[in-house]
mmCIF file of C-alpha atoms in Angstrom:
data_model
loop_
_atom_site.group_PDB
_atom_site.id
_atom_site.type_symbol
_atom_site.label_atom_id
_atom_site.label_comp_id
_atom_site.label_asym_id
_atom_site.label_seq_id
_atom_site.Cartn_x
_atom_site.Cartn_y
_atom_site.Cartn_z
ATOM 1 C CA MET J 1 -10.875 6.345 -26.858
ATOM 2 C CA SER J 2 -7.691 7.893 -28.220
ATOM 3 C CA ALA J 3 -4.815 5.506 -28.801
ATOM 4 C CA SER J 4 -2.576 7.933 -26.902
ATOM 5 C CA LEU J 5 -4.417 7.278 -23.669
ATOM 6 C CA GLU J 6 -2.689 5.165 -21.053
ATOM 7 C CA TYR J 7 -4.385 2.946 -18.484
ATOM 8 C CA PRO J 8 -3.256 2.157 -14.943
ATOM 9 C CA ARG J 9 -1.917 -1.304 -14.197
ATOM 10 C CA LEU J 10 -3.499 -1.024 -10.723
ATOM 11 C CA VAL J 11 -6.154 1.068 -9.022
ATOM 12 C CA SER J 12 -5.977 1.431 -5.255
ATOM 13 C CA VAL J 13 -9.194 2.612 -3.579
ATOM 14 C CA GLU J 14 -9.066 3.830 0.011
ATOM 15 C CA THR J 15 -12.475 2.681 1.254
ATOM 16 C CA THR J 16 -11.499 4.060 4.675
ATOM 17 C CA ASN J 17 -8.485 5.743 6.214
ATOM 18 C CA HIS J 18 -9.367 4.550 9.714
ATOM 19 C CA CYS J 19 -7.016 1.964 11.183
ATOM 20 C CA ASN J 20 -7.244 -0.171 14.303
ATOM 21 C CA ALA J 21 -3.438 -0.117 14.756
ATOM 22 C CA LYS J 22 -0.883 2.601 15.465
ATOM 23 C CA CYS J 23 2.210 1.260 13.711
ATOM 24 C CA VAL J 24 5.328 3.303 14.457
ATOM 25 C CA PHE J 25 6.502 3.024 10.845
ATOM 26 C CA CYS J 26 3.186 4.114 9.311
ATOM 27 C CA PRO J 27 1.993 7.750 9.087
ATOM 28 C CA ASN J 28 -1.697 6.823 9.335
ATOM 29 C CA ASN J 29 -1.991 8.058 12.919
ATOM 30 C CA ALA J 30 -0.423 11.368 11.871
ATOM 31 C CA LEU J 31 -2.642 12.106 8.868
ATOM 32 C CA ALA J 32 -3.388 15.804 8.395
ATOM 33 C CA ARG J 33 -6.661 15.107 6.573
ATOM 34 C CA ASP J 34 -9.994 14.108 8.067
ATOM 35 C CA LYS J 35 -10.608 10.422 8.697
ATOM 36 C CA GLY J 36 -13.641 8.575 7.468
ATOM 37 C CA PRO J 37 -14.992 6.050 4.960
ATOM 38 C CA MET J 38 -15.458 6.577 1.245
ATOM 39 C CA ALA J 39 -19.033 7.437 0.252
ATOM 40 C CA ASP J 40 -20.959 4.586 -1.367
ATOM 41 C CA ASP J 41 -21.826 6.503 -4.526
ATOM 42 C CA LEU J 42 -18.191 7.524 -5.053
ATOM 43 C CA PHE J 43 -16.955 3.963 -4.514
ATOM 44 C CA GLU J 44 -19.474 2.569 -7.003
ATOM 45 C CA LYS J 45 -18.648 5.297 -9.517
ATOM 46 C CA ILE J 46 -14.928 4.430 -9.349
ATOM 47 C CA ILE J 47 -15.647 0.727 -9.888
ATOM 48 C CA GLU J 48 -17.804 1.564 -12.911
ATOM 49 C CA ASP J 49 -14.988 3.759 -14.267
ATOM 50 C CA CYS J 50 -12.690 0.749 -14.019
ATOM 51 C CA ARG J 51 -14.992 -1.242 -16.319
ATOM 52 C CA GLU J 52 -14.124 1.135 -19.188
ATOM 53 C CA PHE J 53 -10.686 -0.417 -19.762
ATOM 54 C CA PRO J 54 -8.864 -3.699 -19.078
ATOM 55 C CA LEU J 55 -7.734 -3.221 -15.468
ATOM 56 C CA PRO J 56 -5.154 -5.831 -14.353
ATOM 57 C CA ALA J 57 -5.547 -5.382 -10.584
ATOM 58 C CA ILE J 58 -7.453 -3.497 -7.888
ATOM 59 C CA GLU J 59 -6.741 -3.025 -4.183
ATOM 60 C CA PRO J 60 -9.393 -1.645 -1.796
ATOM 61 C CA PHE J 61 -6.713 -0.267 0.496
ATOM 62 C CA LEU J 62 -4.318 2.658 0.856
ATOM 63 C CA GLN J 63 -4.072 4.304 4.274
ATOM 64 C CA GLY J 64 -6.082 2.554 6.979
ATOM 65 C CA ASP J 65 -7.093 -1.064 7.405
ATOM 66 C CA PRO J 66 -9.891 -2.482 5.213
ATOM 67 C CA PHE J 67 -11.460 -4.252 8.189
ATOM 68 C CA SER J 68 -11.927 -0.883 9.865
ATOM 69 C CA ASP J 69 -14.452 -0.271 7.091
ATOM 70 C CA PRO J 70 -17.799 -1.765 8.216
ATOM 71 C CA LYS J 71 -18.780 -2.108 4.552
ATOM 72 C CA ILE J 72 -15.641 -3.844 3.334
ATOM 73 C CA LEU J 73 -17.307 -7.222 2.711
ATOM 74 C CA PRO J 74 -20.116 -5.917 0.478
ATOM 75 C CA ARG J 75 -17.568 -3.729 -1.238
ATOM 76 C CA LEU J 76 -15.367 -6.724 -1.975
ATOM 77 C CA GLU J 77 -18.415 -8.530 -3.347
ATOM 78 C CA HIS J 78 -19.250 -5.508 -5.498
ATOM 79 C CA ILE J 79 -15.721 -5.390 -6.937
ATOM 80 C CA ARG J 80 -15.773 -9.094 -7.726
ATOM 81 C CA ARG J 81 -19.190 -8.840 -9.376
ATOM 82 C CA ARG J 82 -18.449 -5.765 -11.500
ATOM 83 C CA LEU J 83 -14.775 -6.567 -12.283
ATOM 84 C CA PRO J 84 -14.723 -10.351 -12.611
ATOM 85 C CA ASP J 85 -11.513 -10.444 -14.659
ATOM 86 C CA THR J 86 -9.513 -8.038 -12.490
ATOM 87 C CA LYS J 87 -7.189 -9.420 -9.826
ATOM 88 C CA LEU J 88 -8.455 -8.490 -6.368
ATOM 89 C CA ARG J 89 -5.755 -7.985 -3.743
ATOM 90 C CA LEU J 90 -6.362 -7.149 -0.091
ATOM 91 C CA TYR J 91 -3.964 -5.879 2.586
ATOM 92 C CA THR J 92 -4.686 -5.939 6.327
ATOM 93 C CA ASN J 93 -2.968 -6.218 9.690
ATOM 94 C CA GLY J 94 -5.365 -9.052 10.504
ATOM 95 C CA TYR J 95 -6.518 -7.651 13.858
ATOM 96 C CA GLY J 96 -10.020 -6.818 12.648
ATOM 97 C CA MET J 97 -10.301 -9.895 10.402
ATOM 98 C CA ALA J 98 -12.398 -11.869 12.894
ATOM 99 C CA PRO J 99 -13.649 -15.434 12.198
ATOM 100 C CA LYS J 100 -17.113 -14.172 11.150
ATOM 101 C CA LYS J 101 -15.551 -11.938 8.525
ATOM 102 C CA ILE J 102 -13.220 -14.699 7.405
ATOM 103 C CA ASP J 103 -16.218 -16.991 6.893
ATOM 104 C CA ALA J 104 -17.877 -14.264 4.818
ATOM 105 C CA MET J 105 -14.772 -14.170 2.594
ATOM 106 C CA LEU J 106 -15.032 -17.862 1.669
ATOM 107 C CA GLY J 107 -15.332 -18.224 -2.078
ATOM 108 C CA LEU J 108 -15.324 -14.458 -2.585
ATOM 109 C CA GLY J 109 -12.580 -14.674 -5.210
ATOM 110 C CA ILE J 110 -9.735 -12.793 -3.561
ATOM 111 C CA ASP J 111 -6.595 -13.379 -5.589
ATOM 112 C CA HIS J 112 -4.011 -12.388 -2.988
ATOM 113 C CA LEU J 113 -4.414 -11.605 0.705
ATOM 114 C CA TYR J 114 -1.506 -9.894 2.466
ATOM 115 C CA VAL J 115 -1.355 -9.723 6.269
ATOM 116 C CA SER J 116 1.163 -7.397 7.949
ATOM 117 C CA VAL J 117 2.247 -9.265 11.078
ATOM 118 C CA ASN J 118 5.692 -7.682 11.571
ATOM 119 C CA THR J 119 6.729 -9.584 14.726
ATOM 120 C CA LEU J 120 5.640 -12.555 16.826
ATOM 121 C CA ASP J 121 6.999 -11.094 20.055
ATOM 122 C CA PRO J 122 3.888 -9.981 22.058
ATOM 123 C CA GLU J 123 5.597 -7.102 23.838
ATOM 124 C CA LYS J 124 7.278 -5.769 20.720
ATOM 125 C CA TYR J 125 4.091 -6.244 18.688
ATOM 126 C CA ARG J 126 2.228 -3.961 21.096
ATOM 127 C CA GLN J 127 5.092 -1.445 21.025
ATOM 128 C CA VAL J 128 5.273 -1.430 17.233
ATOM 129 C CA MET J 129 1.593 -1.737 16.316
ATOM 130 C CA GLY J 130 -0.260 -0.549 19.413
ATOM 131 C CA ILE J 131 -2.562 -3.591 19.582
ATOM 132 C CA PRO J 132 -2.379 -6.987 21.340
ATOM 133 C CA LEU J 133 -0.880 -9.883 19.402
ATOM 134 C CA GLU J 134 -3.113 -12.634 20.825
ATOM 135 C CA ARG J 135 -6.246 -11.601 18.934
ATOM 136 C CA THR J 136 -4.344 -11.299 15.652
ATOM 137 C CA LEU J 137 -2.823 -14.768 16.057
ATOM 138 C CA GLN J 138 -6.234 -16.249 16.832
ATOM 139 C CA ASN J 139 -7.599 -14.711 13.630
ATOM 140 C CA LEU J 140 -4.644 -15.994 11.593
ATOM 141 C CA GLU J 141 -4.960 -19.470 13.036
ATOM 142 C CA TYR J 142 -8.597 -19.537 11.958
ATOM 143 C CA LEU J 143 -7.730 -18.077 8.547
ATOM 144 C CA THR J 144 -5.062 -20.663 7.790
ATOM 145 C CA GLU J 145 -6.864 -23.782 8.958
ATOM 146 C CA PRO J 146 -6.117 -26.185 6.034
ATOM 147 C CA SER J 147 -9.745 -26.770 5.059
ATOM 148 C CA ARG J 148 -10.334 -23.014 4.892
ATOM 149 C CA ARG J 149 -7.080 -21.429 3.716
ATOM 150 C CA SER J 150 -7.320 -22.047 -0.033
ATOM 151 C CA ARG J 151 -10.983 -21.012 -0.112
ATOM 152 C CA ILE J 152 -10.208 -17.565 1.278
ATOM 153 C CA ALA J 153 -7.666 -16.488 -1.337
ATOM 154 C CA GLU J 154 -5.635 -18.010 -4.122
ATOM 155 C CA LYS J 155 -2.487 -16.742 -2.367
ATOM 156 C CA ILE J 156 -1.899 -15.658 1.232
ATOM 157 C CA THR J 157 1.248 -13.819 2.279
ATOM 158 C CA PHE J 158 2.289 -12.843 5.800
ATOM 159 C CA ARG J 159 4.522 -9.801 5.796
ATOM 160 C CA MET J 160 7.188 -8.517 8.184
ATOM 161 C CA THR J 161 8.478 -4.964 7.940
ATOM 162 C CA ARG J 162 12.057 -5.262 9.162
ATOM 163 C CA LEU J 163 12.938 -2.368 11.468
ATOM 164 C CA GLY J 164 16.414 -1.334 12.543
ATOM 165 C CA ASP J 165 16.208 -3.456 15.699
ATOM 166 C CA THR J 166 14.460 -6.529 14.259
ATOM 167 C CA THR J 167 16.617 -9.448 15.381
ATOM 168 C CA LEU J 168 17.602 -12.466 13.326
ATOM 169 C CA LYS J 169 15.687 -14.650 15.767
ATOM 170 C CA GLU J 170 12.508 -12.641 15.188
ATOM 171 C CA GLN J 171 12.928 -13.112 11.461
ATOM 172 C CA GLU J 172 13.678 -16.830 11.770
ATOM 173 C CA ASP J 173 10.669 -17.334 14.051
ATOM 174 C CA PHE J 174 8.518 -15.493 11.527
ATOM 175 C CA ILE J 175 9.745 -17.626 8.622
ATOM 176 C CA ALA J 176 9.037 -20.793 10.614
ATOM 177 C CA TYR J 177 5.580 -19.526 11.583
ATOM 178 C CA CYS J 178 4.646 -18.832 7.959
ATOM 179 C CA LYS J 179 5.833 -22.282 6.924
ATOM 180 C CA ASP J 180 3.811 -23.878 9.730
ATOM 181 C CA ARG J 181 0.667 -21.969 8.704
ATOM 182 C CA GLY J 182 1.123 -22.872 5.017
ATOM 183 C CA VAL J 183 1.422 -19.296 3.740
ATOM 184 C CA ARG J 184 4.018 -17.285 1.860
ATOM 185 C CA CYS J 185 6.558 -15.327 3.879
ATOM 186 C CA PHE J 186 7.746 -11.848 2.936
ATOM 187 C CA ILE J 187 10.298 -9.773 4.876
ATOM 188 C CA VAL J 188 10.975 -6.264 3.635
ATOM 189 C CA GLY J 189 12.981 -3.227 4.736
ATOM 190 C CA LEU J 190 11.432 0.022 5.877
ATOM 191 C CA PHE J 191 10.371 2.714 3.392
ATOM 192 C CA ASN J 192 10.891 6.362 4.344
ATOM 193 C CA TYR J 193 7.602 7.834 3.062
ATOM 194 C CA LYS J 194 9.391 10.478 0.979
ATOM 195 C CA GLY J 195 11.639 11.355 3.918
ATOM 196 C CA ASP J 196 9.003 11.536 6.658
ATOM 197 C CA ILE J 197 10.026 8.227 8.265
ATOM 198 C CA ASN J 198 13.666 7.396 8.989
ATOM 199 C CA SER J 199 15.060 4.621 6.795
ATOM 200 C CA GLY J 200 18.642 3.866 5.878
ATOM 201 C CA LEU J 201 17.942 2.678 2.334
ATOM 202 C CA PRO J 202 19.057 5.106 -0.408
ATOM 203 C CA VAL J 203 16.838 6.572 -3.116
ATOM 204 C CA PRO J 204 17.100 4.351 -6.239
ATOM 205 C CA SER J 205 18.115 5.801 -9.590
ATOM 206 C CA TYR J 206 15.542 3.764 -11.553
ATOM 207 C CA GLY J 207 11.855 4.575 -11.922
ATOM 208 C CA CYS J 208 9.265 3.546 -9.335
ATOM 209 C CA GLU J 209 6.387 1.177 -10.071
ATOM 210 C CA HIS J 210 3.906 3.479 -8.302
ATOM 211 C CA VAL J 211 3.666 5.962 -11.176
ATOM 212 C CA ALA J 212 1.878 3.316 -13.256
ATOM 213 C CA ARG J 213 -0.963 2.963 -10.757
ATOM 214 C CA LEU J 214 -3.756 5.271 -9.610
ATOM 215 C CA ASP J 215 -4.203 5.774 -5.864
ATOM 216 C CA ILE J 216 -7.484 7.291 -4.679
ATOM 217 C CA LEU J 217 -8.065 8.690 -1.186
ATOM 218 C CA ALA J 218 -11.358 8.218 0.679
ATOM 219 C CA SER J 219 -12.437 11.733 -0.326
ATOM 220 C CA GLY J 220 -11.979 10.893 -4.012
ATOM 221 C CA ARG J 221 -8.796 12.933 -4.264
ATOM 222 C CA VAL J 222 -6.021 11.342 -6.330
ATOM 223 C CA THR J 223 -2.720 11.082 -4.491
ATOM 224 C CA LEU J 224 0.695 10.597 -6.074
ATOM 225 C CA CYS J 225 1.112 7.232 -4.344
ATOM 226 C CA CYS J 226 0.741 5.470 -1.008
ATOM 227 C CA MET J 227 3.875 7.294 0.217
ATOM 228 C CA ASP J 228 2.023 10.590 -0.336
ATOM 229 C CA GLN J 229 -0.320 9.763 2.529
ATOM 230 C CA ASP J 230 -2.146 13.120 2.633
ATOM 231 C CA GLY J 231 -2.408 13.694 -1.098
ATOM 232 C CA GLU J 232 -0.165 16.770 -1.008
ATOM 233 C CA TYR J 233 1.069 15.990 -4.522
ATOM 234 C CA GLY J 234 -2.259 14.866 -5.987
ATOM 235 C CA TRP J 235 -3.890 16.360 -9.056
ATOM 236 C CA ALA J 236 -7.513 15.290 -9.583
ATOM 237 C CA ASP J 237 -10.815 14.490 -7.884
ATOM 238 C CA LEU J 238 -12.671 11.312 -8.832
ATOM 239 C CA ASN J 239 -15.929 12.991 -7.874
ATOM 240 C CA ARG J 240 -15.431 15.115 -10.988
ATOM 241 C CA VAL J 241 -13.384 13.071 -13.450
ATOM 242 C CA SER J 242 -13.048 9.429 -14.475
ATOM 243 C CA VAL J 243 -10.256 7.023 -13.579
ATOM 244 C CA VAL J 244 -8.885 7.199 -17.136
ATOM 245 C CA GLU J 245 -8.999 11.012 -17.162
ATOM 246 C CA ALA J 246 -7.184 11.187 -13.814
ATOM 247 C CA PHE J 247 -4.480 8.774 -14.958
ATOM 248 C CA ASN J 248 -3.911 10.841 -18.114
ATOM 249 C CA HIS J 249 -3.824 14.190 -16.315
ATOM 250 C CA PRO J 250 -0.761 16.263 -17.351
ATOM 251 C CA MET J 251 0.795 15.966 -13.884
ATOM 252 C CA ALA J 252 0.411 12.183 -13.920
ATOM 253 C CA ARG J 253 2.049 12.031 -17.335
ATOM 254 C CA GLN J 254 4.878 14.264 -16.136
ATOM 255 C CA TYR J 255 5.674 11.956 -13.211
ATOM 256 C CA ARG J 256 5.664 8.912 -15.484
ATOM 257 C CA ASP J 257 7.937 10.671 -17.972
ATOM 258 C CA TYR J 258 10.495 11.605 -15.296
ATOM 259 C CA HIS J 259 10.568 8.065 -13.933
ATOM 260 C CA ARG J 260 10.729 6.373 -17.322
ATOM 261 C CA THR J 261 13.615 8.530 -18.526
ATOM 262 C CA GLY J 262 15.868 8.020 -15.504
ATOM 263 C CA ARG J 263 15.076 11.386 -13.909
ATOM 264 C CA ARG J 264 13.280 10.165 -10.806
ATOM 265 C CA ARG J 265 15.623 12.083 -8.496
ATOM 266 C CA ASP J 266 14.852 15.344 -10.345
ATOM 267 C CA ILE J 267 11.160 15.555 -9.441
ATOM 268 C CA ASP J 268 9.677 16.320 -6.034
ATOM 269 C CA PRO J 269 8.987 14.363 -3.839
ATOM 270 C CA CYS J 270 10.287 11.258 -5.636
ATOM 271 C CA GLY J 271 13.859 12.446 -5.270
ATOM 272 C CA THR J 272 13.594 11.975 -1.510
ATOM 273 C CA CYS J 273 11.672 8.664 -1.495
ATOM 274 C CA ASN J 274 13.416 5.305 -1.219
ATOM 275 C CA ASN J 275 10.606 3.034 -2.375
ATOM 276 C CA PHE J 276 12.654 0.473 -4.294
ATOM 277 C CA TRP J 277 10.091 -1.448 -6.367
ATOM 278 C CA PRO J 278 10.967 -0.851 -10.047
ATOM 279 C CA GLY J 279 8.585 0.357 -12.704
ATOM 280 C CA PHE J 280 8.568 -1.489 -16.042
ATOM 281 C CA HIS J 281 5.083 -0.511 -17.244
ATOM 282 C CA GLY J 282 5.216 1.517 -20.467
ATOM 283 C CA LEU J 283 8.991 1.236 -20.941
ATOM 284 C CA SER J 284 10.740 0.552 -24.213
ATOM 285 C CA ALA J 285 12.881 -2.591 -24.424
ATOM 286 C CA TRP J 286 16.036 -0.530 -23.841
ATOM 287 C CA GLU J 287 14.534 1.318 -20.863
ATOM 288 C CA ALA J 288 13.276 -1.946 -19.350
ATOM 289 C CA ALA J 289 16.736 -3.516 -19.690
ATOM 290 C CA ARG J 290 18.393 -0.519 -18.055
ATOM 291 C CA THR J 291 15.880 -0.564 -15.214
ATOM 292 C CA GLY J 292 16.407 -4.285 -14.687
ATOM 293 C CA VAL J 293 20.176 -3.857 -14.394
ATOM 294 C CA GLU J 294 19.858 -0.929 -11.978
ATOM 295 C CA TYR J 295 17.286 -2.784 -9.860
ATOM 296 C CA ALA J 296 19.446 -5.924 -9.678
ATOM 297 C CA SER J 297 22.419 -3.812 -8.615
ATOM 298 C CA TYR J 298 20.377 -2.059 -5.912
ATOM 299 C CA MET J 299 19.063 -5.363 -4.533
ATOM 300 C CA ALA J 300 22.510 -6.960 -4.489
ATOM 301 C CA ARG J 301 24.102 -3.988 -2.752
ATOM 302 C CA HIS J 302 21.434 -3.066 -0.180
ATOM 303 C CA ARG J 303 19.455 -6.331 0.277
ATOM 304 C CA PRO J 304 16.178 -4.605 1.249
ATOM 305 C CA ASN J 305 14.244 -7.900 1.108
ATOM 306 C CA GLY J 306 14.595 -11.052 3.138
ATOM 307 C CA LYS J 307 16.284 -11.989 6.386
ATOM 308 C CA GLN J 308 19.058 -9.649 7.444
ATOM 309 C CA SER J 309 21.015 -8.798 10.581
ATOM 310 C CA PRO J 310 19.919 -5.595 12.364
ATOM 311 C CA GLN J 311 21.348 -2.659 10.447
ATOM 312 C CA GLY J 312 20.204 0.312 12.508
ATOM 313 C CA GLU J 313 18.093 1.613 9.622
ATOM 314 C CA GLY J 314 16.964 4.637 11.585
ATOM 315 C CA LYS J 315 15.111 5.601 14.729
ATOM 316 C CA THR J 316 11.609 4.934 13.453
ATOM 317 C CA ARG J 317 9.826 6.369 16.465
ATOM 318 C CA ASP J 318 11.750 9.643 16.190
ATOM 319 C CA GLY J 319 10.829 9.831 12.520
ATOM 320 C CA LEU J 320 7.155 9.365 13.323
ATOM 321 C CA VAL J 321 7.287 12.081 15.997
ATOM 322 C CA GLN J 322 8.742 14.472 13.413
ATOM 323 C CA LEU J 323 5.977 13.524 10.993
ATOM 324 C CA GLN J 324 3.297 14.126 13.633
ATOM 325 C CA LYS J 325 4.713 17.562 14.449
ATOM 326 C CA LYS J 326 4.900 18.476 10.789
ATOM 327 C CA HIS J 327 1.323 17.492 10.095
ATOM 328 C CA SER J 328 -0.036 19.023 13.291
ATOM 329 C CA ALA J 329 1.467 22.362 12.338
ATOM 330 C CA ALA J 330 0.011 22.092 8.830
ATOM 331 C CA ALA J 331 -3.423 21.230 10.194
ATOM 332 C CA GLU J 332 -3.415 24.120 12.685
ATOM 333 C CA ALA J 333 -2.500 26.591 9.974
ATOM 334 C CA GLY J 334 -5.154 25.142 7.668
ATOM 335 C CA SER J 335 -2.529 24.966 4.935
ATOM 336 C CA TYR J 336 -3.438 21.501 3.716
ATOM 337 C CA ARG J 337 -7.135 22.236 3.253
ATOM 338 C CA ALA J 338 -6.404 25.599 1.692
ATOM 339 C CA ALA J 339 -3.965 23.987 -0.710
ATOM 340 C CA GLN J 340 -6.598 21.474 -1.800
ATOM 341 C CA ASP J 341 -9.202 24.185 -2.326
ATOM 342 C CA ALA J 342 -6.806 26.140 -4.500
ATOM 343 C CA SER J 343 -5.629 23.151 -6.521
ATOM 344 C CA ASP J 344 -6.535 22.163 -10.058
ATOM 345 C CA PRO J 345 -10.318 21.448 -10.016
ATOM 346 C CA SER J 346 -9.894 18.682 -12.578
#
């Protein structure tokens, strides 16, 4: 392979875009594209593509919950068997991660398991996620039983997305719960999904870490990132090209160039997206230093992580309604499917 080729630091594979929850801050229930699982032959082809280069990490997740995929366990086993040196990370809301499935995960070799819990208040949990809390807590209690916890994953993190009305008590209860269950605790502010969901955090000036990864929808279509939930800004089809070819597509290179040279706000849709994780992959020493300073300044000023008093970061439900209307109109007009058909066949 040419020395000029770049390789992704992470490949995210959407094995399904079905989800058992209806989170008010997530656009999954307003997707304009068809819902369904990834075909077996496409999934296996992508994993084989990933064997062609040293891949640091893989995540069988994008939009949807992995445990809504009836084949997720054999797919995890397949990843571990074919990519033994690649870190395997899994994200879920935990609702579908029943004890039988947890038992099947024992010794599977998951490096990091993230569970989005978001609140321990039963009424608010149902309002925010659309599912009952009791079943999730039963699953998490089983998952974190001391004799089992370390055999499921090397690291387990419970995550809370902090909404505008998330109280300090909710956050303190969540921190205490994580400590009691022996898992890592992570509280994070709300992302705006390139402006589709209301969030009070500003758009950073530094480059985003997402441009150094490759995100693949269930259809095989490459999407710009997880914030581009319908693949409107995608550029390739993994049914036709390899992972390396998709990552080195001219559009992918253009996005990386804009982000690496401090021009993130000049390219659509990144100029409207407030995802604040910094990108260091592929930067020169000077660029990495500049990014580090800008990231530290952003974190100190806006404190998007950790416990924080309610800030009124936006009316999340109103933002989701706007997103649903936008996507419904696009679906009725057939604009999304037509746009895909007319896009670059590579």
